[in-house]
Tab-separated table of C-alpha atoms and ligand atoms in Angstrom:
chain	number	residue	atom	x	y	z
A	1	GLN	CA	-38.722	-7.288	3.953
A	2	ALA	CA	-38.692	-3.503	4.157
A	3	ASP	CA	-36.498	-3.789	7.251
A	4	ALA	CA	-34.137	-6.119	5.466
A	5	ALA	CA	-33.880	-3.684	2.585
A	6	MET	CA	-33.157	-0.818	4.946
A	7	TYR	CA	-30.570	-2.805	6.798
A	8	HIS	CA	-28.895	-3.854	3.603
A	9	ALA	CA	-28.795	-0.293	2.344
A	10	LYS	CA	-27.270	0.898	5.606
A	11	ALA	CA	-24.807	-1.966	5.792
A	12	SER	CA	-23.513	-1.055	2.370
A	13	GLY	CA	-22.232	2.117	3.963
A	14	ARG	CA	-23.325	4.384	1.167
A	15	ASN	CA	-26.160	6.798	0.899
A	16	ASN	CA	-27.605	5.330	-2.248
A	17	THR	CA	-30.744	3.218	-2.200
A	18	GLN	CA	-30.355	-0.489	-2.742
A	19	PHE	CA	-33.277	-2.846	-3.214
A	20	TYR	CA	-33.496	-6.150	-1.478
A	21	ARG	CA	-33.768	-9.139	-3.812
A	22	PRO	CA	-34.075	-12.735	-2.642
A	23	GLU	CA	-31.330	-13.969	-5.001
A	24	PHE	CA	-28.859	-11.654	-3.243
A	25	THR	CA	-29.470	-13.246	0.142
A	26	ALA	CA	-26.615	-15.747	0.026
A	27	LEU	CA	-24.162	-13.102	-1.111
A	28	SER	CA	-25.379	-10.661	1.537
A	29	THR	CA	-25.033	-13.206	4.326
A	30	GLU	CA	-21.451	-13.892	3.274
A	31	ARG	CA	-20.767	-10.192	3.083
A	32	LEU	CA	-22.397	-9.413	6.420
A	33	GLU	CA	-20.271	-12.110	8.038
A	34	LEU	CA	-17.132	-10.632	6.528
A	35	GLU	CA	-18.192	-7.161	7.692
A	36	ARG	CA	-18.811	-8.402	11.209
A	37	ASP	CA	-15.445	-10.183	11.295
A	38	LEU	CA	-13.592	-7.198	9.837
A	39	ARG	CA	-14.990	-4.860	12.487
A	40	LEU	CA	-13.608	-7.191	15.177
A	41	ALA	CA	-10.296	-8.011	13.505
A	42	LEU	CA	-8.277	-5.106	14.860
A	43	ALA	CA	-9.233	-5.703	18.509
A	44	ALA	CA	-8.734	-9.447	17.993
A	45	GLN	CA	-5.179	-8.744	16.788
A	46	GLN	CA	-5.744	-10.605	13.534
A	47	PHE	CA	-3.753	-8.157	11.436
A	48	THR	CA	-0.101	-8.626	10.705
A	49	LEU	CA	2.413	-7.009	8.391
A	50	HIS	CA	4.605	-8.680	5.835
A	51	TYR	CA	7.644	-6.863	4.499
A	52	GLN	CA	9.030	-6.862	0.970
A	53	PRO	CA	12.495	-5.543	0.065
A	54	VAL	CA	13.089	-2.568	-2.227
A	55	VAL	CA	16.622	-2.609	-3.676
A	56	ALA	CA	18.840	-0.171	-5.558
A	57	ALA	CA	18.781	-0.993	-9.291
A	58	ALA	CA	22.469	-0.128	-9.617
A	59	ASP	CA	23.912	-2.651	-7.157
A	60	GLY	CA	21.059	-4.523	-5.477
A	61	THR	CA	21.694	-3.050	-2.036
A	62	LEU	CA	18.722	-2.951	0.300
A	63	GLU	CA	17.125	0.469	0.312
A	64	GLY	CA	13.793	-0.075	2.001
A	65	MET	CA	11.031	-2.476	2.898
A	66	GLU	CA	7.366	-2.075	2.039
A	67	ALA	CA	4.898	-3.047	4.768
A	68	LEU	CA	2.000	-5.051	3.315
A	69	LEU	CA	-1.046	-5.767	5.437
A	70	ARG	CA	-2.367	-9.296	6.000
A	71	TRP	CA	-5.529	-10.417	7.749
A	72	GLN	CA	-5.231	-13.753	9.523
A	73	HIS	CA	-8.885	-14.786	9.588
A	74	PRO	CA	-9.660	-17.606	12.058
A	75	GLN	CA	-11.638	-19.604	9.457
A	76	ARG	CA	-10.687	-18.187	6.077
A	77	GLY	CA	-6.921	-18.121	6.591
A	78	LEU	CA	-4.803	-15.317	5.198
A	79	VAL	CA	-7.096	-12.798	3.453
A	80	SER	CA	-5.558	-10.579	0.759
A	81	PRO	CA	-5.642	-6.819	1.264
A	82	LEU	CA	-7.261	-6.565	-2.161
A	83	ASP	CA	-10.229	-8.453	-0.683
A	84	PHE	CA	-10.695	-6.529	2.543
A	85	ILE	CA	-9.284	-3.014	2.125
A	86	PRO	CA	-12.098	-1.814	-0.160
A	87	LEU	CA	-14.580	-3.210	2.393
A	88	ALA	CA	-12.754	-1.541	5.282
A	89	GLU	CA	-12.908	1.733	3.352
A	90	GLU	CA	-16.662	1.341	2.868
A	91	LEU	CA	-17.235	0.459	6.518
A	92	GLY	CA	-15.195	3.405	7.705
A	93	CYS	CA	-12.698	1.271	9.639
A	94	ILE	CA	-9.736	1.831	7.307
A	95	GLU	CA	-8.563	4.796	9.359
A	96	ALA	CA	-8.211	2.717	12.526
A	97	ILE	CA	-6.563	-0.127	10.613
A	98	GLY	CA	-4.283	2.293	8.784
A	99	ALA	CA	-3.261	3.897	12.072
A	100	TRP	CA	-2.276	0.479	13.397
A	101	VAL	CA	-0.271	-0.279	10.223
A	102	LEU	CA	1.646	2.970	10.525
A	103	ASP	CA	2.490	2.426	14.180
A	104	GLU	CA	3.463	-1.224	13.696
A	105	ALA	CA	5.656	-0.485	10.655
A	106	CYS	CA	7.445	2.290	12.567
A	107	ARG	CA	7.890	0.007	15.574
A	108	GLN	CA	9.449	-2.662	13.349
A	109	LEU	CA	11.813	-0.272	11.566
A	110	ALA	CA	12.946	1.089	14.936
A	111	ALA	CA	13.556	-2.458	16.220
A	112	TRP	CA	15.635	-3.304	13.140
A	113	ARG	CA	17.609	-0.099	13.477
A	114	ARG	CA	18.343	-0.815	17.136
A	115	ALA	CA	19.596	-4.263	16.119
A	116	GLY	CA	21.773	-2.643	13.454
A	117	VAL	CA	20.083	-4.520	10.603
A	118	GLY	CA	17.582	-3.861	7.863
A	119	PRO	CA	16.775	-0.975	5.619
A	120	ARG	CA	16.972	2.780	5.969
A	121	ARG	CA	13.340	3.251	5.100
A	122	ILE	CA	9.959	1.658	5.534
A	123	GLY	CA	7.118	2.104	3.031
A	124	VAL	CA	3.525	2.256	4.248
A	125	ASN	CA	0.464	2.266	1.990
A	126	VAL	CA	-2.016	4.997	2.820
A	127	SER	CA	-5.653	4.803	1.772
A	128	VAL	CA	-7.381	7.820	0.273
A	129	HIS	CA	-9.648	7.950	3.356
A	130	GLN	CA	-6.618	8.307	5.601
A	131	LEU	CA	-5.117	10.930	3.339
A	132	ARG	CA	-8.300	13.007	3.559
A	133	SER	CA	-8.578	12.580	7.329
A	134	ALA	CA	-7.432	15.417	9.544
A	135	ALA	CA	-5.931	12.893	11.974
A	136	LEU	CA	-3.229	11.496	9.664
A	137	HIS	CA	-0.743	14.340	10.004
A	138	GLY	CA	-0.669	14.198	13.816
A	139	HIS	CA	-0.610	10.443	13.835
A	140	VAL	CA	2.425	10.277	11.540
A	141	GLN	CA	4.195	12.755	13.780
A	142	GLN	CA	3.325	10.753	16.921
A	143	CYS	CA	4.469	7.451	15.424
A	144	LEU	CA	7.849	8.876	14.432
A	145	GLN	CA	8.304	10.417	17.864
A	146	ARG	CA	7.129	7.365	19.828
A	147	HIS	CA	9.578	5.095	18.027
A	148	GLY	CA	12.407	7.590	17.761
A	149	LEU	CA	12.578	7.537	13.977
A	150	PRO	CA	13.751	10.288	11.648
A	151	ALA	CA	10.961	11.417	9.317
A	152	ASP	CA	13.170	10.504	6.363
A	153	GLY	CA	12.845	6.833	7.391
A	154	LEU	CA	9.182	6.765	6.392
A	155	VAL	CA	7.792	6.552	2.867
A	156	LEU	CA	4.052	7.030	2.488
A	157	GLU	CA	2.650	5.409	-0.660
A	158	ILE	CA	-0.502	6.905	-2.147
A	159	THR	CA	-2.024	5.381	-5.263
A	160	GLU	CA	-2.191	7.510	-8.349
A	161	SER	CA	-5.977	7.157	-8.532
A	162	ALA	CA	-6.333	8.322	-4.899
A	163	ALA	CA	-4.002	11.275	-5.387
A	164	MET	CA	-5.679	12.374	-8.601
A	165	ALA	CA	-9.303	11.896	-7.483
A	166	GLN	CA	-9.358	15.386	-5.956
A	167	PRO	CA	-5.957	16.743	-6.893
A	168	GLU	CA	-6.255	20.158	-5.242
A	169	GLN	CA	-7.109	18.560	-1.913
A	170	SER	CA	-4.374	15.930	-2.328
A	171	ILE	CA	-1.784	18.632	-2.933
A	172	ARG	CA	-2.711	20.326	0.365
A	173	CYS	CA	-2.730	17.064	2.364
A	174	LEU	CA	0.571	15.948	0.848
A	175	GLN	CA	2.218	19.318	1.412
A	176	ALA	CA	1.404	19.122	5.128
A	177	LEU	CA	2.853	15.602	5.330
A	178	ARG	CA	5.921	16.591	3.360
A	179	ALA	CA	6.520	19.436	5.799
A	180	LEU	CA	7.079	16.764	8.470
A	181	GLY	CA	9.983	15.447	6.388
A	182	VAL	CA	8.482	12.105	5.363
A	183	ASN	CA	8.918	10.805	1.811
A	184	LEU	CA	5.933	10.584	-0.507
A	185	SER	CA	5.538	8.144	-3.351
A	186	ILE	CA	2.848	7.696	-6.001
A	187	ASP	CA	1.903	3.999	-6.130
A	188	ASP	CA	0.577	2.028	-9.107
A	189	PHE	CA	1.630	4.808	-11.422
A	190	GLY	CA	0.203	4.507	-14.912
A	191	THR	CA	-3.115	2.937	-13.899
A	192	GLY	CA	-4.910	6.119	-12.822
A	193	TYR	CA	-5.720	9.199	-14.809
A	194	SER	CA	-2.853	11.503	-14.017
A	195	SER	CA	-2.876	15.038	-15.142
A	196	LEU	CA	0.750	15.889	-15.755
A	197	ALA	CA	-0.045	19.455	-14.735
A	198	TYR	CA	-1.037	18.181	-11.275
A	199	LEU	CA	1.715	15.592	-11.112
A	200	LYS	CA	4.358	18.301	-11.188
A	201	LEU	CA	2.580	20.120	-8.332
A	202	LEU	CA	2.558	17.110	-5.996
A	203	PRO	CA	5.345	17.353	-3.380
A	204	ILE	CA	6.451	13.763	-4.054
A	205	GLN	CA	9.883	12.123	-4.190
A	206	SER	CA	9.174	8.973	-6.179
A	207	LEU	CA	6.934	7.212	-8.682
A	208	LYS	CA	6.162	3.503	-8.467
A	209	LEU	CA	5.639	2.057	-11.913
A	210	ASP	CA	2.696	-0.328	-11.772
A	211	ARG	CA	3.351	-4.051	-11.931
A	212	SER	CA	1.000	-4.492	-14.893
A	213	PHE	CA	3.496	-2.725	-17.196
A	214	VAL	CA	6.509	-4.570	-15.820
A	215	ARG	CA	4.889	-8.000	-16.152
A	216	ASP	CA	4.946	-8.249	-19.966
A	217	LEU	CA	7.658	-5.785	-20.877
A	218	GLU	CA	9.844	-8.538	-22.338
A	219	ARG	CA	7.062	-9.678	-24.722
A	220	ASP	CA	5.013	-6.542	-25.319
A	221	ASP	CA	6.666	-3.590	-27.063
A	222	ASN	CA	3.915	-1.248	-25.883
A	223	ASP	CA	4.508	-2.150	-22.240
A	224	ALA	CA	8.251	-1.737	-22.726
A	225	ALA	CA	7.618	1.707	-24.272
A	226	ILE	CA	5.327	2.712	-21.370
A	227	CYS	CA	7.956	1.630	-18.837
A	228	ALA	CA	10.711	3.536	-20.652
A	229	ALA	CA	8.559	6.665	-21.011
A	230	THR	CA	7.461	6.610	-17.360
A	231	LEU	CA	11.043	6.204	-16.169
A	232	ALA	CA	12.082	9.117	-18.399
A	233	LEU	CA	9.214	11.207	-16.993
A	234	ALA	CA	10.305	10.477	-13.417
A	235	ARG	CA	13.882	11.427	-14.249
A	236	THR	CA	12.768	14.655	-15.947
A	237	LEU	CA	10.700	15.606	-12.902
A	238	GLY	CA	13.653	14.892	-10.619
A	239	LEU	CA	11.914	11.927	-8.984
A	240	ARG	CA	13.200	8.512	-8.061
A	241	SER	CA	11.510	5.622	-9.830
A	242	VAL	CA	10.551	2.270	-8.364
A	243	ALA	CA	9.492	-0.672	-10.517
A	244	GLU	CA	7.033	-3.094	-8.873
A	245	GLY	CA	6.656	-6.777	-9.623
A	246	VAL	CA	10.142	-7.475	-11.015
A	247	GLU	CA	10.267	-11.247	-11.374
A	248	THR	CA	12.869	-11.963	-14.066
A	249	GLU	CA	16.479	-11.115	-14.793
A	250	GLY	CA	15.387	-9.786	-18.210
A	251	GLN	CA	13.000	-7.300	-16.595
A	252	ARG	CA	15.704	-6.242	-14.183
A	253	ARG	CA	18.203	-5.616	-16.980
A	254	PHE	CA	15.719	-3.615	-19.060
A	255	LEU	CA	14.612	-1.456	-16.128
A	256	GLU	CA	18.166	-0.790	-15.022
A	257	ALA	CA	19.178	0.144	-18.589
A	258	GLN	CA	16.212	2.554	-18.725
A	259	GLY	CA	17.452	4.319	-15.611
A	260	CYS	CA	15.034	2.935	-13.008
A	261	THR	CA	16.332	3.843	-9.542
A	262	LEU	CA	14.797	1.153	-7.331
A	263	LEU	CA	13.392	-2.321	-7.889
A	264	GLN	CA	10.913	-4.457	-6.004
A	265	GLY	CA	9.577	-7.903	-6.796
A	266	TYR	CA	9.821	-11.628	-6.244
A	267	LEU	CA	13.264	-11.623	-7.958
A	268	PHE	CA	14.607	-9.882	-4.833
A	269	GLY	CA	12.222	-11.192	-2.211
A	270	ARG	CA	8.576	-11.868	-1.483
A	271	PRO	CA	6.594	-10.200	1.251
A	272	GLU	CA	7.514	-12.128	4.433
A	273	PRO	CA	6.939	-11.690	8.170
A	274	ALA	CA	9.486	-9.519	9.981
A	275	ALA	CA	10.973	-12.558	11.739
A	276	HIS	CA	11.927	-14.073	8.361
A	277	TRP	CA	14.061	-11.045	7.526
A	278	THR	CA	15.446	-10.655	11.027
A	279	ALA	CA	16.657	-14.270	10.877
A	280	GLN	CA	18.050	-13.801	7.365
A	281	TRP	CA	20.025	-10.755	8.469
A	282	GLY	CA	21.430	-12.751	11.349
A	283	ALA	CA	20.120	-10.513	14.093
A	284	ALA	CA	18.656	-11.671	17.365
A	285	PRO	CA	14.885	-11.958	16.981
A	286	ASN	CA	13.125	-8.932	18.377
A	287	PRO	CA	10.574	-9.392	21.140
A	288	THR	CA	6.990	-9.051	19.882
B	1	C2E	P1	0.828	-2.306	-3.770
B	1	C2E	O1	1.095	-1.296	-2.714
B	1	C2E	O2	0.993	-1.887	-5.182
B	1	C2E	O3	1.737	-3.547	-3.395
B	1	C2E	C1	2.324	-4.383	-4.329
B	1	C2E	C2	1.610	-5.719	-4.424
B	1	C2E	O4	2.272	-6.506	-5.395
B	1	C2E	C3	1.616	-6.536	-3.153
B	1	C2E	O5	0.392	-7.266	-3.123
B	1	C2E	C4	2.794	-7.479	-3.368
B	1	C2E	O6	2.701	-8.662	-2.621
B	1	C2E	C5	2.676	-7.741	-4.832
B	1	C2E	N1	3.963	-8.089	-5.447
B	1	C2E	C6	5.185	-7.609	-5.126
B	1	C2E	N2	6.135	-8.116	-5.930
B	1	C2E	C7	5.506	-8.927	-6.796
B	1	C2E	C8	5.962	-9.747	-7.891
B	1	C2E	O7	7.151	-9.816	-8.230
B	1	C2E	N3	5.013	-10.446	-8.568
B	1	C2E	C9	3.685	-10.395	-8.244
B	1	C2E	N4	2.845	-11.133	-8.956
B	1	C2E	N5	3.234	-9.648	-7.216
B	1	C2E	C10	4.129	-8.912	-6.501
B	1	C2E	P2	-0.464	-7.378	-1.785
B	1	C2E	O8	0.436	-7.547	-0.618
B	1	C2E	O9	-1.519	-8.414	-2.055
B	1	C2E	O10	-1.136	-5.961	-1.677
B	1	C2E	C11	-2.061	-5.525	-2.639
B	1	C2E	C12	-2.403	-4.080	-2.450
B	1	C2E	O11	-3.117	-3.867	-1.239
B	1	C2E	C13	-1.180	-3.152	-2.338
B	1	C2E	O12	-0.691	-2.865	-3.625
B	1	C2E	C14	-1.781	-1.952	-1.665
B	1	C2E	O13	-2.423	-1.107	-2.601
B	1	C2E	C15	-2.837	-2.563	-0.773
B	1	C2E	N6	-2.322	-2.617	0.608
B	1	C2E	C16	-1.474	-3.486	1.177
B	1	C2E	N7	-1.236	-3.165	2.468
B	1	C2E	C17	-1.949	-2.039	2.720
B	1	C2E	C18	-2.122	-1.192	3.867
B	1	C2E	O14	-1.531	-1.392	4.936
B	1	C2E	N8	-2.962	-0.114	3.737
B	1	C2E	C19	-3.600	0.166	2.552
B	1	C2E	N9	-4.429	1.228	2.506
B	1	C2E	N10	-3.456	-0.606	1.456
B	1	C2E	C20	-2.636	-1.686	1.534
B	2	MG	MG1	2.460	0.067	-2.245
B	3	MG	MG1	2.182	-0.497	-5.900
B	4	MG	MG1	0.562	-2.120	-7.808
C-alpha cells in the first residue's frame, strides 16, 4: 500500500503528498489509463487539428482560422481538449504536443496559401508551460522558416490567466516572440484577473472576449455591459478585438455596433477538419 501511495503521488506529477485511499482506486485506474494513452498519443498520430473561421465584423470576410486540437482516442472517440490539456500539462507532455500543433498549423496554412485559398492568418493556442519554456521562441522561428510563412501569418493565443499568472515573466516571453513578428492575442479575456497596469505593458495586438460574456448578452444587461466595456478598452489600447462564441444574428449585430473588430463562432462556422474547408473553398485537396 505504501508503494501504491508513492506511485500515485508521483503519477500526479506534483510534489505534494497525496494519500492512497481505497475509494479512489477506480478513479485512479481510469486516470492512469488516460495518462498512459496520452503519453502514447503523439507517437501514435492520434492528434488532429480542426479549424474554425475568424471573420471581419464589418463585412464577414475571412480573416483567419483558429487551430483547435482534437484527440482521436481508439476507444473513447474524440476527446475534448478541455479534458486532456490540463492532464498533458501535469504530465509534462504539453510542450511536445504544443510543438506538433504549431508545426501542423503552419504546414496547413502554407498548403492553403500555395493553393491560393484560405485565410491570411492561423491562430494557435499556446499553453502557459510552452510560454515559459525556453524552446518556444526557436521552435516558432523554425516552423515559420520550414513552411515558408511570414511571421505575420501566425497568431499565438495565450489565455489571460496564463499571461497574468506571472506577468513580469510573461512580458519578457511575449516581447521575445513579438520580436519575431508574430501576432499575440489574449484569449478568454475577462475570465482571469487582469491588472490593467500589466495589460498595457503586454506587447499584444488583440483581445479575445470570452464566450461566457457573449453567450447571454442579448438577455443579460450585465453581460452586454461587460462586452461593451471590454470592446471599448481594446479600442482605447489600440488593440483589435475578437468575440468568441457568436451564435446568433442578434449577438453579431450588438458586437458589430459596439465596434468589435473580428468575430468567431458557430454563426460563421464550427471547428472542422482542414479537408472540409479545402473542399468548401473549391481547392484541390492537399496531400496529407
Ligand atoms: P479557446 O481557445 O477559447 O477556443 C474556443 C472554444 O470555443 C473551442 O472549444 C471552440 O470549439 C468553442 N467554440 C467556438 N465557437 C463556439 C460557439 O459559437 N459556441 C460554442 N458553444 N462554442 C464555440 P474547444 O475546441 O473544445 O477548445 C477548448 C479550449 O481548449 C480552447 O479554448 C483552448 O483554450 C484549448 N485548446 C484547444 N486547442 C489547443 C491547443 O492546441 N493547445 C492548447 N494549449 N490549448 C488548446
Ligand atoms: Mg483560443
Ligand atoms: Mg478563447
Ligand atoms: Mg474561451
